[in-house]
C-alpha cells in the first residue's frame, strides 16, 4: 500500500515539477523522463542537487582601463613634470586602472645596458605617478618610498573569514602582499594602488588600480616577465616587460615594448623579428603560492591583451612629402605609408590585432633645441639628426569585447617623443558561486519525509500545509491557466 501511494505521489510530483519547469522556460529537466518512477523517487535528493549544479551564472561589468606609452629619452622625472603627467593621464576622466609603459627611463649607455639593474629611476617614476594620481583626489602622499618595488612576482592572500568583505561576485575580498614583504600599503589614504611594476634597463611598466576595486573584484595571479632582444638578440636595450593578471574570470596581459630603431629599408623586418621573439619567450610561470585557478602561461593565452610602446615603425615616404602631409593635417593620407599599418594588413606581424584610427600628428622625432619642431628638415641645423617624422609610439590590442573610447597624444615637451594614450572599456566576467541557488531551491520545495517518520501535529491544517501535495494543490489553484496535472 505504501509503495502504491509512494508511486502516486512521485508521479504527481513529477508532472507538477515538469509543468513548473516548463512554465519557467527551463528544458534540462526532460532528462528524467527516461527513468522509472521508482528511480525518480529513490534519487529525489540527487535531483534536488543536480537542479542547482548548473553552470555558474556569469555577468559582466565594464572596466575602464587607461593605457599609455612614453619614451622619455633618458631623462629623470622632475617636479615640473607633474603638470605634464596630469595632462597625459587625463585625470578629468579618471579610469579604473592605469597601465603605463615607458622607454628609456635611463640613457641607453653601455654601463646601463650590461650592468646590474638600478631601481632608482623606476622608484622615482612610481613616486611621481602615485602622487599625480592620488593628489588629484585630495589624498596626498606623505611617506616616502624607501624600499624599491621588487621585479619578481606579486601574489595575493585571501582575507580570513572574520575579515572578509563581500564582493559583487560573491568572492571574498583580497589584499596584496609582495613576495619579499617589501611592498606594503605605505599610503593608507590613497585612491590608487600600485599593483605591479617591472624594469629592464630603460623599459618600464607600472600598473595602478583603484583601491575600491580590490574590495569589489577578485584579483589573482599578478605576474611579471621581461624579454631582452636588443644587441646580439639578448641585451636589454630593446625588448619588453609584461604584466599578467586575472580580474574575476577575465585574464589580462599588458606588454610594454621598445623595438629596434632605424628607418633604412629592411629595418621593419628586425622589428617584426623582435615581436616574434617577445611572443615566443614571454612566459608567466606557475609557483607554489598560486591559487587553484590556472593562469595563462603565454601572451596569447590571455583573454584581453594590450601591446604598447615605442614600436619604432616608420613611414615608407620621403621626408619632404611626409612633412608636407603633416602641415596639411592629412592623417589619412599619411597612414597609407605607415609601416605598422602595412604589416598589419599584410599579416607580417600582429595578425588579428587592432589599433584605433590615428587622428594626431606623428609623435617622433622632435628637436631638442625647439620642441615644437620636428628634428631635421631643410635647411638642417648643425648637429641635429635628420629623421622623417613617424608614429613610433603605438597602442594595439587583441581580444573580444574591447572598445576603444579614445586614442590621442599629449603635448609634453619633456622629450623628443610625445606621449600617447588610449582609454578602453572592457567587459569583465563576474562568476557567481554555484551554491547560491541551493538555498533558494530548499526554500521553494519542502523536505519529503516517509510516512513512518512524520510526527503528529497539533493542527491538521498545519500538517496539511507542510506536505508536498498541499504545495502542489496551492500551485495548481494559483496557476493562471488552472492546468490539470
Short mmCIF file of C-alpha atoms in Angstrom, two decimals:
data_model
loop_
_atom_site.label_atom_id
_atom_site.label_comp_id
_atom_site.label_asym_id
_atom_site.label_seq_id
_atom_site.Cartn_x
_atom_site.Cartn_y
_atom_site.Cartn_z
CA UNK A 1 0.00 0.00 0.00
CA UNK A 2 2.83 2.32 0.89
CA UNK A 3 4.61 1.59 -2.39
CA UNK A 4 1.50 2.34 -4.42
CA UNK A 5 0.92 5.58 -2.53
CA UNK A 6 4.57 6.43 -2.97
CA UNK A 7 4.38 5.90 -6.76
CA UNK A 8 1.23 8.01 -6.98
CA UNK A 9 2.87 10.86 -5.11
CA UNK A 10 6.00 10.53 -7.20
CA UNK A 11 4.06 10.61 -10.43
CA UNK A 12 2.09 13.61 -9.23
CA UNK A 13 5.24 15.39 -8.15
CA UNK A 14 6.98 14.61 -11.43
CA UNK A 15 4.15 16.01 -13.52
CA UNK A 16 3.89 19.06 -11.30
CA UNK A 17 7.58 19.75 -11.38
CA UNK A 18 7.77 19.36 -15.17
CA UNK A 19 4.88 21.79 -15.56
CA UNK A 20 6.55 24.27 -13.20
CA UNK A 21 9.81 23.91 -15.01
CA UNK A 22 8.20 24.28 -18.42
CA UNK A 23 6.47 27.42 -17.26
CA UNK A 24 9.85 28.80 -16.14
CA UNK A 25 11.33 28.10 -19.54
CA UNK A 26 13.96 25.53 -18.48
CA UNK A 27 14.34 22.36 -20.55
CA UNK A 28 17.14 20.39 -18.98
CA UNK A 29 14.73 18.51 -16.71
CA UNK A 30 13.49 16.40 -19.62
CA UNK A 31 16.32 14.02 -18.80
CA UNK A 32 14.26 12.41 -16.01
CA UNK A 33 11.58 11.23 -18.44
CA UNK A 34 13.54 8.06 -19.28
CA UNK A 35 13.70 6.89 -15.67
CA UNK A 36 11.17 4.73 -13.87
CA UNK A 37 9.01 6.32 -11.23
CA UNK A 38 10.77 4.30 -8.52
CA UNK A 39 14.15 5.58 -9.70
CA UNK A 40 12.85 9.11 -9.70
CA UNK A 41 11.65 8.80 -6.12
CA UNK A 42 14.76 6.99 -4.87
CA UNK A 43 17.02 9.63 -6.43
CA UNK A 44 14.89 12.58 -5.41
CA UNK A 45 17.68 14.07 -3.32
CA UNK A 46 20.06 13.76 -6.27
CA UNK A 47 17.53 15.56 -8.44
CA UNK A 48 17.44 18.43 -5.99
CA UNK A 49 21.22 18.68 -6.06
CA UNK A 50 21.51 18.42 -9.83
CA UNK A 51 18.88 21.10 -10.22
CA UNK A 52 21.27 23.58 -8.64
CA UNK A 53 24.52 22.43 -10.21
CA UNK A 54 24.12 24.28 -13.48
CA UNK A 55 26.94 26.34 -14.92
CA UNK A 56 27.78 29.34 -12.72
CA UNK A 57 25.87 32.47 -13.56
CA UNK A 58 28.17 34.82 -15.45
CA UNK A 59 27.51 38.52 -15.59
CA UNK A 60 29.74 41.26 -16.92
CA UNK A 61 30.94 44.56 -15.56
CA UNK A 62 32.61 47.28 -17.61
CA UNK A 63 36.13 48.23 -16.60
CA UNK A 64 37.74 51.45 -17.84
CA UNK A 65 41.46 50.97 -18.46
CA UNK A 66 43.86 53.75 -19.43
CA UNK A 67 46.91 52.56 -21.40
CA UNK A 68 49.77 54.97 -22.06
CA UNK A 69 53.24 54.88 -23.56
CA UNK A 70 56.05 57.41 -23.45
CA UNK A 71 59.70 57.41 -24.49
CA UNK A 72 61.27 59.87 -22.05
CA UNK A 73 64.69 59.96 -23.77
CA UNK A 74 66.75 59.01 -20.71
CA UNK A 75 65.55 61.92 -18.59
CA UNK A 76 64.78 61.62 -14.87
CA UNK A 77 61.39 62.77 -13.59
CA UNK A 78 61.46 66.26 -12.09
CA UNK A 79 58.92 68.24 -10.10
CA UNK A 80 57.74 70.37 -13.00
CA UNK A 81 56.90 67.20 -14.92
CA UNK A 82 53.83 66.68 -12.70
CA UNK A 83 51.86 69.13 -14.83
CA UNK A 84 52.71 67.20 -17.99
CA UNK A 85 51.84 63.92 -16.30
CA UNK A 86 48.49 65.26 -15.20
CA UNK A 87 47.66 66.25 -18.78
CA UNK A 88 48.81 62.88 -20.13
CA UNK A 89 46.80 60.81 -17.64
CA UNK A 90 43.66 62.83 -18.40
CA UNK A 91 42.51 62.74 -14.78
CA UNK A 92 39.40 64.75 -15.56
CA UNK A 93 38.04 61.47 -16.89
CA UNK A 94 39.57 59.11 -14.31
CA UNK A 95 39.90 55.42 -15.21
CA UNK A 96 39.61 52.32 -13.03
CA UNK A 97 43.12 51.22 -14.00
CA UNK A 98 46.23 52.96 -15.31
CA UNK A 99 48.73 50.88 -17.25
CA UNK A 100 51.77 52.96 -18.17
CA UNK A 101 54.72 51.91 -20.30
CA UNK A 102 57.95 53.89 -20.55
CA UNK A 103 61.01 53.59 -22.71
CA UNK A 104 64.49 54.95 -21.99
CA UNK A 105 63.89 55.87 -18.37
CA UNK A 106 67.69 55.63 -18.24
CA UNK A 107 70.13 56.61 -21.02
CA UNK A 108 70.99 53.57 -23.17
CA UNK A 109 74.70 53.69 -22.38
CA UNK A 110 76.84 50.57 -22.20
CA UNK A 111 77.03 50.75 -18.40
CA UNK A 112 73.25 50.76 -18.07
CA UNK A 113 72.72 48.03 -20.66
CA UNK A 114 75.20 45.44 -19.36
CA UNK A 115 75.40 46.50 -15.71
CA UNK A 116 73.21 45.49 -12.77
CA UNK A 117 69.67 46.83 -12.65
CA UNK A 118 69.32 50.03 -10.67
CA UNK A 119 65.74 50.52 -9.36
CA UNK A 120 66.21 54.21 -8.55
CA UNK A 121 64.61 55.66 -11.67
CA UNK A 122 61.72 53.16 -11.58
CA UNK A 123 61.05 54.14 -7.96
CA UNK A 124 61.15 57.84 -8.85
CA UNK A 125 58.65 57.36 -11.67
CA UNK A 126 56.35 55.32 -9.42
CA UNK A 127 56.52 58.05 -6.80
CA UNK A 128 55.57 60.72 -9.32
CA UNK A 129 52.77 58.64 -10.87
CA UNK A 130 51.33 57.77 -7.45
CA UNK A 131 51.49 61.39 -6.32
CA UNK A 132 49.80 62.60 -9.51
CA UNK A 133 47.01 60.02 -9.29
CA UNK A 134 46.31 60.45 -5.60
CA UNK A 135 46.92 64.16 -5.01
CA UNK A 136 44.21 64.81 -7.59
CA UNK A 137 41.67 63.41 -5.15
CA UNK A 138 42.90 65.16 -2.03
CA UNK A 139 44.88 62.16 -0.78
CA UNK A 140 48.45 63.45 -0.51
CA UNK A 141 51.33 61.02 -0.19
CA UNK A 142 53.20 61.93 2.95
CA UNK A 143 55.57 58.99 3.40
CA UNK A 144 58.49 58.49 1.03
CA UNK A 145 59.01 55.11 -0.59
CA UNK A 146 62.28 53.90 0.91
CA UNK A 147 62.37 50.33 -0.37
CA UNK A 148 62.15 49.71 -4.11
CA UNK A 149 59.44 47.70 -5.80
CA UNK A 150 60.60 44.16 -6.43
CA UNK A 151 60.89 42.97 -10.01
CA UNK A 152 59.69 39.48 -9.16
CA UNK A 153 56.22 38.03 -8.69
CA UNK A 154 53.33 39.60 -6.87
CA UNK A 155 50.71 37.47 -5.22
CA UNK A 156 47.53 37.85 -3.27
CA UNK A 157 46.33 36.47 0.02
CA UNK A 158 42.66 35.94 0.67
CA UNK A 159 41.33 37.70 3.72
CA UNK A 160 40.31 35.47 6.62
CA UNK A 161 36.63 34.70 7.13
CA UNK A 162 36.44 37.14 10.03
CA UNK A 163 37.80 39.96 7.92
CA UNK A 164 36.13 39.04 4.69
CA UNK A 165 34.35 41.66 2.66
CA UNK A 166 31.56 40.64 0.34
CA UNK A 167 32.20 41.46 -3.29
CA UNK A 168 29.81 41.86 -6.17
CA UNK A 169 30.59 38.36 -7.40
CA UNK A 170 30.45 36.66 -4.03
CA UNK A 171 34.21 36.16 -3.83
CA UNK A 172 35.97 37.18 -0.67
CA UNK A 173 37.84 40.45 -0.50
CA UNK A 174 41.59 40.37 -1.07
CA UNK A 175 44.69 42.23 -0.17
CA UNK A 176 48.03 42.30 -1.94
CA UNK A 177 51.31 41.31 -0.37
CA UNK A 178 54.56 41.33 -2.31
CA UNK A 179 56.65 38.16 -2.20
CA UNK A 180 59.56 39.56 -0.24
CA UNK A 181 57.40 41.60 2.07
CA UNK A 182 58.96 44.87 0.95
CA UNK A 183 55.85 46.23 -0.73
CA UNK A 184 53.04 47.35 1.52
CA UNK A 185 50.36 49.97 1.67
CA UNK A 186 52.50 52.98 2.51
CA UNK A 187 49.76 55.47 1.80
CA UNK A 188 46.60 54.48 3.60
CA UNK A 189 44.54 57.35 2.23
CA UNK A 190 45.48 56.82 -1.39
CA UNK A 191 42.84 56.22 -4.04
CA UNK A 192 45.02 54.17 -6.43
CA UNK A 193 47.26 51.27 -5.50
CA UNK A 194 50.38 50.11 -7.29
CA UNK A 195 49.60 46.58 -8.49
CA UNK A 196 52.88 45.71 -10.22
CA UNK A 197 55.89 47.28 -11.87
CA UNK A 198 58.84 45.91 -13.79
CA UNK A 199 62.01 47.50 -15.17
CA UNK A 200 64.50 46.16 -17.70
CA UNK A 201 67.27 48.69 -18.44
CA UNK A 202 65.17 51.54 -19.88
CA UNK A 203 61.88 49.71 -20.49
CA UNK A 204 59.46 50.08 -17.60
CA UNK A 205 55.82 49.21 -16.85
CA UNK A 206 53.70 50.45 -13.96
CA UNK A 207 50.13 49.22 -13.26
CA UNK A 208 47.75 51.01 -10.88
CA UNK A 209 44.20 50.20 -9.81
CA UNK A 210 41.54 51.93 -7.75
CA UNK A 211 41.67 50.54 -4.25
CA UNK A 212 37.88 50.16 -4.15
CA UNK A 213 38.14 47.60 -6.97
CA UNK A 214 40.36 45.42 -4.79
CA UNK A 215 37.38 45.04 -2.48
CA UNK A 216 34.91 44.62 -5.30
CA UNK A 217 36.73 42.13 -7.53
CA UNK A 218 38.84 39.04 -7.08
CA UNK A 219 42.31 39.91 -8.41
CA UNK A 220 44.69 36.98 -8.79
CA UNK A 221 47.91 35.70 -10.35
CA UNK A 222 49.69 39.01 -10.82
CA UNK A 223 52.98 38.16 -12.53
CA UNK A 224 55.71 39.95 -14.45
CA UNK A 225 58.14 38.94 -17.18
CA UNK A 226 60.90 40.61 -19.18
CA UNK A 227 62.37 39.69 -22.55
CA UNK A 228 65.64 41.24 -23.75
CA UNK A 229 66.14 41.15 -27.50
CA UNK A 230 68.46 44.06 -28.22
CA UNK A 231 72.20 43.82 -29.00
CA UNK A 232 73.11 40.25 -30.04
CA UNK A 233 69.46 39.38 -29.51
CA UNK A 234 69.75 39.16 -25.73
CA UNK A 235 70.67 42.54 -24.25
CA UNK A 236 68.06 44.76 -22.65
CA UNK A 237 68.49 47.95 -24.64
CA UNK A 238 65.48 46.65 -26.62
CA UNK A 239 62.75 44.23 -25.61
CA UNK A 240 59.67 44.13 -23.41
CA UNK A 241 58.35 43.99 -19.86
CA UNK A 242 54.94 42.42 -19.28
CA UNK A 243 52.34 42.06 -16.56
CA UNK A 244 49.81 39.24 -16.38
CA UNK A 245 46.81 39.31 -14.05
CA UNK A 246 43.28 37.99 -13.70
CA UNK A 247 40.31 40.13 -12.72
CA UNK A 248 37.49 37.81 -11.73
CA UNK A 249 37.07 35.42 -14.66
CA UNK A 250 38.97 37.52 -17.23
CA UNK A 251 42.74 37.34 -17.78
CA UNK A 252 44.73 40.37 -18.91
CA UNK A 253 48.21 40.80 -20.33
CA UNK A 254 49.98 44.15 -20.75
CA UNK A 255 53.18 44.34 -22.80
CA UNK A 256 55.33 47.47 -22.83
CA UNK A 257 57.94 47.22 -25.60
CA UNK A 258 60.80 49.10 -27.19
CA UNK A 259 61.68 47.71 -30.61
CA UNK A 260 64.61 48.18 -32.98
CA UNK A 261 65.18 51.67 -34.29
CA UNK A 262 66.18 52.75 -37.80
CA UNK A 263 64.44 53.97 -40.93
CA UNK A 264 66.50 52.14 -43.53
CA UNK A 265 64.82 49.64 -45.83
CA UNK A 266 64.57 46.31 -44.06
CA UNK A 267 64.60 47.71 -40.53
CA UNK A 268 60.93 46.82 -40.21
CA UNK A 269 61.97 43.18 -40.57
CA UNK A 270 64.12 43.46 -37.43
CA UNK A 271 61.17 44.89 -35.57
CA UNK A 272 58.93 42.07 -36.76
CA UNK A 273 61.51 39.53 -35.58
CA UNK A 274 61.67 41.10 -32.13
CA UNK A 275 57.89 40.97 -31.86
CA UNK A 276 58.04 37.24 -32.65
CA UNK A 277 60.78 36.75 -30.04
CA UNK A 278 58.72 38.53 -27.38
CA UNK A 279 55.73 36.32 -28.16
CA UNK A 280 57.91 33.21 -28.02
CA UNK A 281 59.92 34.00 -24.90
CA UNK A 282 57.37 35.69 -22.64
CA UNK A 283 56.21 33.19 -20.01
CA UNK A 284 54.36 33.56 -16.72
CA UNK A 285 55.43 30.51 -14.74
CA UNK A 286 53.34 28.96 -12.01
CA UNK A 287 54.59 28.98 -8.46
CA UNK A 288 53.59 27.13 -5.26
CA UNK A 289 51.93 30.32 -4.00
CA UNK A 290 49.47 30.49 -6.89
CA UNK A 291 45.80 29.80 -6.23
CA UNK A 292 43.90 26.81 -7.61
CA UNK A 293 42.76 28.66 -10.72
CA UNK A 294 45.19 28.09 -13.60
CA UNK A 295 46.54 31.24 -15.20
CA UNK A 296 47.76 31.72 -18.79
CA UNK A 297 51.41 30.91 -19.33
CA UNK A 298 51.89 32.81 -22.59
CA UNK A 299 50.79 36.15 -24.04
CA UNK A 300 48.21 34.72 -26.42
CA UNK A 301 46.67 32.60 -23.67
CA UNK A 302 45.04 35.69 -22.15
CA UNK A 303 41.52 36.98 -22.82
CA UNK A 304 42.44 40.65 -23.28
CA UNK A 305 45.92 41.73 -24.41
CA UNK A 306 47.44 45.19 -24.84
CA UNK A 307 50.76 45.82 -26.59
CA UNK A 308 52.15 49.34 -26.45
CA UNK A 309 55.40 51.25 -26.56
CA UNK A 310 57.97 52.79 -28.83
CA UNK A 311 57.49 50.22 -31.59
CA UNK A 312 59.65 52.33 -33.93
CA UNK A 313 57.73 51.57 -37.14
CA UNK A 314 58.34 54.40 -39.62
CA UNK A 315 56.86 55.79 -42.87
CA UNK A 316 57.50 54.46 -46.38
CA UNK A 317 57.78 58.06 -47.55
CA UNK A 318 60.46 60.59 -48.28
CA UNK A 319 60.99 63.26 -45.66
CA UNK A 320 59.75 66.30 -47.60
CA UNK A 321 56.44 64.71 -48.60
CA UNK A 322 55.87 63.44 -45.07
CA UNK A 323 56.36 66.94 -43.66
CA UNK A 324 54.03 68.38 -46.30
CA UNK A 325 51.20 65.99 -45.34
CA UNK A 326 51.78 66.80 -41.68
CA UNK A 327 51.37 70.51 -42.37
CA UNK A 328 48.11 69.69 -44.15
CA UNK A 329 46.96 67.62 -41.14
CA UNK A 330 46.18 64.89 -43.65
CA UNK A 331 46.50 61.93 -41.29
CA UNK A 332 44.51 59.61 -43.55
CA UNK A 333 46.89 60.10 -46.47
CA UNK A 334 49.90 59.77 -44.19
CA UNK A 335 48.65 56.47 -42.77
CA UNK A 336 48.76 54.94 -46.23
CA UNK A 337 52.56 54.92 -45.88
CA UNK A 338 52.73 53.75 -42.28
CA UNK A 339 54.90 50.64 -41.84
CA UNK A 340 52.95 49.13 -38.94
CA UNK A 341 49.65 49.54 -40.72
CA UNK A 342 51.15 47.87 -43.78
CA UNK A 343 52.49 44.97 -41.71
CA UNK A 344 49.10 44.51 -40.03
CA UNK A 345 47.33 44.41 -43.39
CA UNK A 346 49.84 42.00 -44.93
CA UNK A 347 49.92 39.71 -41.89
CA UNK A 348 53.63 40.24 -41.33
CA UNK A 349 53.12 40.85 -37.63
CA UNK A 350 50.29 41.12 -35.07
CA UNK A 351 47.84 39.03 -37.09
CA UNK A 352 44.31 39.68 -35.88
CA UNK A 353 45.31 42.61 -33.67
CA UNK A 354 43.68 46.03 -33.81
CA UNK A 355 44.66 49.67 -33.48
CA UNK A 356 42.43 52.70 -33.26
CA UNK A 357 42.27 55.27 -36.03
CA UNK A 358 45.15 57.73 -35.72
CA UNK A 359 43.94 61.32 -35.77
CA UNK A 360 47.02 63.04 -34.42
CA UNK A 361 50.42 64.11 -35.72
CA UNK A 362 53.43 61.79 -35.68
CA UNK A 363 54.97 61.58 -32.22
CA UNK A 364 58.68 61.34 -33.23
CA UNK A 365 61.22 62.95 -33.57
CA UNK A 366 61.09 66.46 -32.09
CA UNK A 367 64.05 68.79 -31.98
CA UNK A 368 65.81 69.20 -28.66
CA UNK A 369 66.50 72.88 -29.42
CA UNK A 370 62.91 73.67 -30.34
CA UNK A 371 60.47 71.08 -29.10
CA UNK A 372 57.64 72.42 -31.27
CA UNK A 373 59.57 71.45 -34.39
CA UNK A 374 60.46 68.07 -35.83
CA UNK A 375 64.17 67.29 -35.96
CA UNK A 376 65.94 67.72 -39.29
CA UNK A 377 64.24 69.04 -42.39
CA UNK A 378 65.65 71.64 -44.72
CA UNK A 379 67.73 73.51 -44.01
CA UNK A 380 69.11 71.13 -41.39
CA UNK A 381 70.72 72.56 -38.29
CA UNK A 382 74.20 71.74 -37.10
CA UNK A 383 74.37 68.59 -35.01
CA UNK A 384 70.68 67.83 -35.46
CA UNK A 385 69.70 64.33 -36.56
CA UNK A 386 67.78 64.04 -39.80
CA UNK A 387 64.71 61.95 -39.09
CA UNK A 388 61.50 61.60 -41.05
CA UNK A 389 58.59 62.13 -38.60
CA UNK A 390 56.74 58.91 -37.77
CA UNK A 391 54.17 57.36 -35.44
CA UNK A 392 56.69 55.38 -33.42
CA UNK A 393 54.57 55.29 -30.25
CA UNK A 394 51.59 52.96 -30.61
CA UNK A 395 48.92 51.05 -28.70
CA UNK A 396 47.46 47.78 -30.03
CA UNK A 397 45.02 45.30 -28.54
CA UNK A 398 43.73 41.78 -29.02
CA UNK A 399 40.61 40.12 -27.61
CA UNK A 400 36.84 40.20 -27.83
CA UNK A 401 34.69 42.95 -26.39
CA UNK A 402 37.42 45.60 -26.16
CA UNK A 403 36.06 49.03 -27.01
CA UNK A 404 38.43 51.93 -27.52
CA UNK A 405 36.94 55.17 -26.23
CA UNK A 406 39.82 57.48 -27.22
CA UNK A 407 43.27 57.47 -28.82
CA UNK A 408 45.31 60.62 -28.52
CA UNK A 409 48.72 62.15 -27.94
CA UNK A 410 49.71 64.65 -25.29
CA UNK A 411 51.85 67.74 -25.84
CA UNK A 412 54.54 67.42 -23.19
CA UNK A 413 57.88 68.77 -24.42
CA UNK A 414 59.82 66.70 -21.91
CA UNK A 415 61.47 64.51 -24.56
CA UNK A 416 61.80 64.05 -28.32
CA UNK A 417 58.69 61.81 -28.24
CA UNK A 418 55.14 62.84 -27.47
CA UNK A 419 53.30 60.57 -25.00
CA UNK A 420 50.39 58.56 -26.43
CA UNK A 421 47.35 57.24 -24.59
CA UNK A 422 44.19 55.23 -25.15
CA UNK A 423 41.15 54.70 -22.96
CA UNK A 424 39.31 51.38 -23.18
CA UNK A 425 36.02 49.99 -21.94
CA UNK A 426 36.42 46.28 -21.31
CA UNK A 427 33.89 43.66 -20.16
CA UNK A 428 34.96 41.62 -17.15
CA UNK A 429 33.24 38.31 -16.45
CA UNK A 430 31.84 38.08 -12.93
CA UNK A 431 31.42 34.49 -11.74
CA UNK A 432 28.71 33.89 -9.15
CA UNK A 433 29.03 30.96 -6.71
CA UNK A 434 27.40 27.69 -7.83
CA UNK A 435 25.80 27.06 -4.43
CA UNK A 436 23.85 30.30 -4.37
CA UNK A 437 20.73 28.59 -5.75
CA UNK A 438 20.71 25.64 -3.36
CA UNK A 439 19.21 27.73 -0.59
CA UNK A 440 16.62 29.12 -2.96
CA UNK A 441 15.56 25.62 -4.05
CA UNK A 442 15.28 24.48 -0.44
CA UNK A 443 13.00 27.40 0.26
CA UNK A 444 10.78 26.52 -2.68
CA UNK A 445 10.48 22.76 -2.16
CA UNK A 446 9.94 21.19 1.28
CA UNK A 447 11.72 18.09 2.53
CA UNK A 448 9.68 14.92 1.82
CA UNK A 449 9.57 12.67 4.85
CA UNK A 450 8.50 8.97 4.67
CA UNK A 451 5.09 8.38 6.30
CA UNK A 452 6.54 6.41 9.20
CA UNK A 453 8.71 9.30 10.29
CA UNK A 454 6.06 12.02 10.21
CA UNK A 455 5.42 13.37 13.69
CA UNK A 456 1.82 14.07 14.69
CA UNK A 457 0.84 17.69 14.59
CA UNK A 458 -1.49 19.62 16.86
CA UNK A 459 -3.18 21.13 13.87
CA UNK A 460 -4.45 19.23 10.82
CA UNK A 461 -4.31 22.42 8.79
CA UNK A 462 -0.66 22.98 9.77
CA UNK A 463 0.21 19.40 8.86
CA UNK A 464 -1.56 19.70 5.56
CA UNK A 465 0.29 22.90 4.63
CA UNK A 466 3.65 21.23 5.19
CA UNK A 467 3.09 18.39 2.76
CA UNK A 468 4.14 18.26 -0.86
CA UNK A 469 0.59 17.59 -2.08
CA UNK A 470 -0.69 20.77 -0.44
CA UNK A 471 2.06 22.72 -2.15
CA UNK A 472 1.09 21.20 -5.49
CA UNK A 473 -2.56 21.97 -4.88
CA UNK A 474 -1.80 25.58 -4.00
CA UNK A 475 0.29 25.92 -7.11
CA UNK A 476 -2.47 24.45 -9.23
CA UNK A 477 -5.00 26.89 -7.84
CA UNK A 478 -2.58 29.80 -8.38
CA UNK A 479 -1.91 28.81 -11.97
CA UNK A 480 -3.41 31.33 -14.42
CA UNK A 481 -4.46 28.53 -16.75
CA UNK A 482 -5.52 26.20 -13.93
CA UNK A 483 -3.95 23.38 -15.96
CA UNK A 484 -4.64 19.79 -14.95
CA UNK A 485 -1.92 17.58 -13.60
#
